[in-house]
mmCIF file of C-alpha atoms in Angstrom:
data_model
loop_
_atom_site.group_PDB
_atom_site.id
_atom_site.type_symbol
_atom_site.label_atom_id
_atom_site.label_comp_id
_atom_site.label_asym_id
_atom_site.label_seq_id
_atom_site.Cartn_x
_atom_site.Cartn_y
_atom_site.Cartn_z
ATOM 1 C CA UNK A 1 33.567 42.935 57.490
ATOM 2 C CA UNK A 2 30.933 43.111 60.498
ATOM 3 C CA UNK A 3 27.512 45.094 60.027
ATOM 4 C CA UNK A 4 28.715 46.858 63.196
ATOM 5 C CA UNK A 5 31.545 48.088 61.285
ATOM 6 C CA UNK A 6 29.677 49.692 58.864
ATOM 7 C CA UNK A 7 28.050 53.140 59.542
ATOM 8 C CA UNK A 8 25.720 54.876 57.077
ATOM 9 C CA UNK A 9 24.624 58.474 57.833
ATOM 10 C CA UNK A 10 20.941 59.126 58.246
ATOM 11 C CA UNK A 11 20.256 60.786 54.649
ATOM 12 C CA UNK A 12 21.799 57.473 53.323
ATOM 13 C CA UNK A 13 24.577 59.826 51.337
ATOM 14 C CA UNK A 14 27.730 58.327 52.669
ATOM 15 C CA UNK A 15 29.300 54.835 53.999
ATOM 16 C CA UNK A 16 31.993 54.785 56.542
ATOM 17 C CA UNK A 17 33.980 51.763 56.904
ATOM 18 C CA UNK A 18 35.465 50.882 60.179
ATOM 19 C CA UNK A 19 38.900 48.170 60.915
ATOM 20 C CA UNK A 20 39.671 48.900 57.167
ATOM 21 C CA UNK A 21 42.887 47.890 58.429
ATOM 22 C CA UNK A 22 41.772 44.394 58.508
ATOM 23 C CA UNK A 23 39.900 44.231 55.150
ATOM 24 C CA UNK A 24 42.290 42.651 52.431
ATOM 25 C CA UNK A 25 42.380 40.563 49.408
ATOM 26 C CA UNK A 26 43.619 37.212 50.133
ATOM 27 C CA UNK A 27 42.544 33.446 48.547
ATOM 28 C CA UNK A 28 39.488 31.979 49.368
ATOM 29 C CA UNK A 29 40.725 29.718 51.844
ATOM 30 C CA UNK A 30 41.864 32.846 54.112
ATOM 31 C CA UNK A 31 38.867 34.224 54.260
ATOM 32 C CA UNK A 32 36.536 31.118 55.107
ATOM 33 C CA UNK A 33 39.427 30.317 57.614
ATOM 34 C CA UNK A 34 38.961 33.831 59.248
ATOM 35 C CA UNK A 35 35.345 33.541 59.414
ATOM 36 C CA UNK A 36 35.754 30.303 60.886
ATOM 37 C CA UNK A 37 37.869 31.772 63.374
ATOM 38 C CA UNK A 38 35.915 34.244 64.006
ATOM 39 C CA UNK A 39 33.211 31.995 65.852
ATOM 40 C CA UNK A 40 36.158 31.777 68.523
ATOM 41 C CA UNK A 41 36.060 35.350 69.816
ATOM 42 C CA UNK A 42 33.331 35.784 71.632
ATOM 43 C CA UNK A 43 32.504 39.467 72.134
ATOM 44 C CA UNK A 44 30.729 41.446 74.960
ATOM 45 C CA UNK A 45 29.476 44.496 73.893
ATOM 46 C CA UNK A 46 29.225 46.117 77.228
ATOM 47 C CA UNK A 47 33.027 45.672 77.944
ATOM 48 C CA UNK A 48 35.933 45.929 75.331
ATOM 49 C CA UNK A 49 37.121 42.609 75.368
ATOM 50 C CA UNK A 50 36.436 39.344 74.526
ATOM 51 C CA UNK A 51 36.668 35.694 75.599
ATOM 52 C CA UNK A 52 38.638 32.745 73.548
ATOM 53 C CA UNK A 53 36.446 30.123 73.129
ATOM 54 C CA UNK A 54 38.318 26.495 72.884
ATOM 55 C CA UNK A 55 38.828 24.846 69.600
ATOM 56 C CA UNK A 56 36.101 22.715 69.767
ATOM 57 C CA UNK A 57 33.726 25.455 68.859
ATOM 58 C CA UNK A 58 34.904 25.376 65.624
ATOM 59 C CA UNK A 59 32.603 24.293 62.784
ATOM 60 C CA UNK A 60 32.727 20.464 62.538
ATOM 61 C CA UNK A 61 34.888 19.374 59.411
ATOM 62 C CA UNK A 62 31.325 17.818 58.143
ATOM 63 C CA UNK A 63 30.104 21.440 58.657
ATOM 64 C CA UNK A 64 32.935 23.216 56.959
ATOM 65 C CA UNK A 65 32.581 20.952 53.831
ATOM 66 C CA UNK A 66 28.991 21.601 53.883
ATOM 67 C CA UNK A 67 29.669 25.364 53.615
ATOM 68 C CA UNK A 68 32.549 24.858 50.968
ATOM 69 C CA UNK A 69 29.738 23.033 49.143
ATOM 70 C CA UNK A 70 27.358 25.548 49.396
ATOM 71 C CA UNK A 71 29.974 27.982 48.599
ATOM 72 C CA UNK A 72 30.973 26.247 45.256
ATOM 73 C CA UNK A 73 27.134 25.833 44.511
ATOM 74 C CA UNK A 74 26.797 29.799 44.917
ATOM 75 C CA UNK A 75 29.575 30.264 42.494
ATOM 76 C CA UNK A 76 28.350 28.400 40.274
ATOM 77 C CA UNK A 77 24.993 30.122 39.930
ATOM 78 C CA UNK A 78 22.315 28.056 42.123
ATOM 79 C CA UNK A 79 20.640 29.013 44.775
ATOM 80 C CA UNK A 80 20.077 27.107 47.801
ATOM 81 C CA UNK A 81 16.618 27.657 49.297
ATOM 82 C CA UNK A 82 17.076 25.616 52.402
ATOM 83 C CA UNK A 83 20.655 25.348 54.013
ATOM 84 C CA UNK A 84 19.557 22.892 56.461
ATOM 85 C CA UNK A 85 18.144 20.458 53.930
ATOM 86 C CA UNK A 86 21.253 18.338 52.789
ATOM 87 C CA UNK A 87 19.168 16.480 50.167
ATOM 88 C CA UNK A 88 19.017 20.206 48.138
ATOM 89 C CA UNK A 89 22.387 20.764 48.988
ATOM 90 C CA UNK A 90 23.806 17.415 47.942
ATOM 91 C CA UNK A 91 21.542 17.445 44.423
ATOM 92 C CA UNK A 92 22.827 20.972 43.484
ATOM 93 C CA UNK A 93 26.146 19.383 44.509
ATOM 94 C CA UNK A 94 25.650 16.284 42.235
ATOM 95 C CA UNK A 95 25.040 18.533 39.344
ATOM 96 C CA UNK A 96 28.182 20.544 39.644
ATOM 97 C CA UNK A 97 31.158 20.250 36.801
ATOM 98 C CA UNK A 98 33.501 17.950 38.372
ATOM 99 C CA UNK A 99 36.229 20.552 38.455
ATOM 100 C CA UNK A 100 34.337 22.056 40.764
ATOM 101 C CA UNK A 101 34.293 18.920 43.175
ATOM 102 C CA UNK A 102 37.582 17.989 42.622
ATOM 103 C CA UNK A 103 38.707 21.716 43.935
ATOM 104 C CA UNK A 104 36.355 20.532 47.611
ATOM 105 C CA UNK A 105 39.459 19.023 48.896
ATOM 106 C CA UNK A 106 42.211 21.525 48.209
ATOM 107 C CA UNK A 107 39.861 24.106 49.366
ATOM 108 C CA UNK A 108 39.340 22.051 52.874
ATOM 109 C CA UNK A 109 43.024 21.971 53.165
ATOM 110 C CA UNK A 110 43.498 25.891 52.017
ATOM 111 C CA UNK A 111 40.634 26.705 54.902
ATOM 112 C CA UNK A 112 43.154 24.918 57.312
ATOM 113 C CA UNK A 113 45.908 27.151 56.427
ATOM 114 C CA UNK A 114 43.647 30.262 56.066
ATOM 115 C CA UNK A 115 42.595 29.644 60.060
ATOM 116 C CA UNK A 116 46.480 29.433 61.029
ATOM 117 C CA UNK A 117 47.171 32.369 58.914
ATOM 118 C CA UNK A 118 44.052 34.195 59.959
ATOM 119 C CA UNK A 119 45.176 33.764 63.820
ATOM 120 C CA UNK A 120 48.860 35.114 63.034
ATOM 121 C CA UNK A 121 47.684 37.828 61.405
ATOM 122 C CA UNK A 122 45.223 38.701 64.587
ATOM 123 C CA UNK A 123 48.326 38.587 66.844
ATOM 124 C CA UNK A 124 50.244 41.134 64.475
ATOM 125 C CA UNK A 125 47.314 43.475 64.468
ATOM 126 C CA UNK A 126 46.822 42.900 68.060
ATOM 127 C CA UNK A 127 50.410 43.456 69.053
ATOM 128 C CA UNK A 128 50.448 46.667 66.792
ATOM 129 C CA UNK A 129 47.282 47.961 67.817
ATOM 130 C CA UNK A 130 47.534 47.021 71.315
ATOM 131 C CA UNK A 131 50.670 49.297 72.208
ATOM 132 C CA UNK A 132 47.966 52.132 71.963
ATOM 133 C CA UNK A 133 46.645 52.913 75.483
ATOM 134 C CA UNK A 134 44.199 55.026 74.093
ATOM 135 C CA UNK A 135 41.970 52.279 72.430
ATOM 136 C CA UNK A 136 39.729 50.883 75.436
ATOM 137 C CA UNK A 137 40.189 47.280 74.168
ATOM 138 C CA UNK A 138 42.210 44.459 75.023
ATOM 139 C CA UNK A 139 44.302 43.920 72.073
ATOM 140 C CA UNK A 140 47.137 42.378 73.601
ATOM 141 C CA UNK A 141 44.981 39.399 74.691
ATOM 142 C CA UNK A 142 43.567 39.210 71.293
ATOM 143 C CA UNK A 143 47.071 38.885 69.939
ATOM 144 C CA UNK A 144 47.887 36.353 72.487
ATOM 145 C CA UNK A 145 44.568 34.556 71.241
ATOM 146 C CA UNK A 146 45.308 34.764 67.906
ATOM 147 C CA UNK A 147 48.685 33.262 68.246
ATOM 148 C CA UNK A 148 46.943 30.150 70.208
ATOM 149 C CA UNK A 149 44.821 29.754 66.900
#
């Protein structure tokens, strides 16, 4: 969820979430894959459109693995003080139970599937919303870009 999609009243009594139709409960690989796929949608706040970047802008496999290691470390209850410190991440990673470490390759594959599913879902959403001409955003382009994912 984007912070721009959360509105809080001035008195901080009420919170409104916009675009809730794209919030759903999925397997972790989908959620992480969608997060990684979002990197490719370069939005222009001044215009109701986006630029879809090429796939070489996706995080590298090594960056994805580091992210997943950090994900498992945090899920285990540990805190990484400096995410750019590979030694710290590796030390915390090495201290995890083997069952967590064994799940890493499985999660990498799950994230790959999640990226494809998120692209497909973005395409469906874009086609569904894109037929509404009252929304000033190029959702049909969004749909087309989602299919290319």
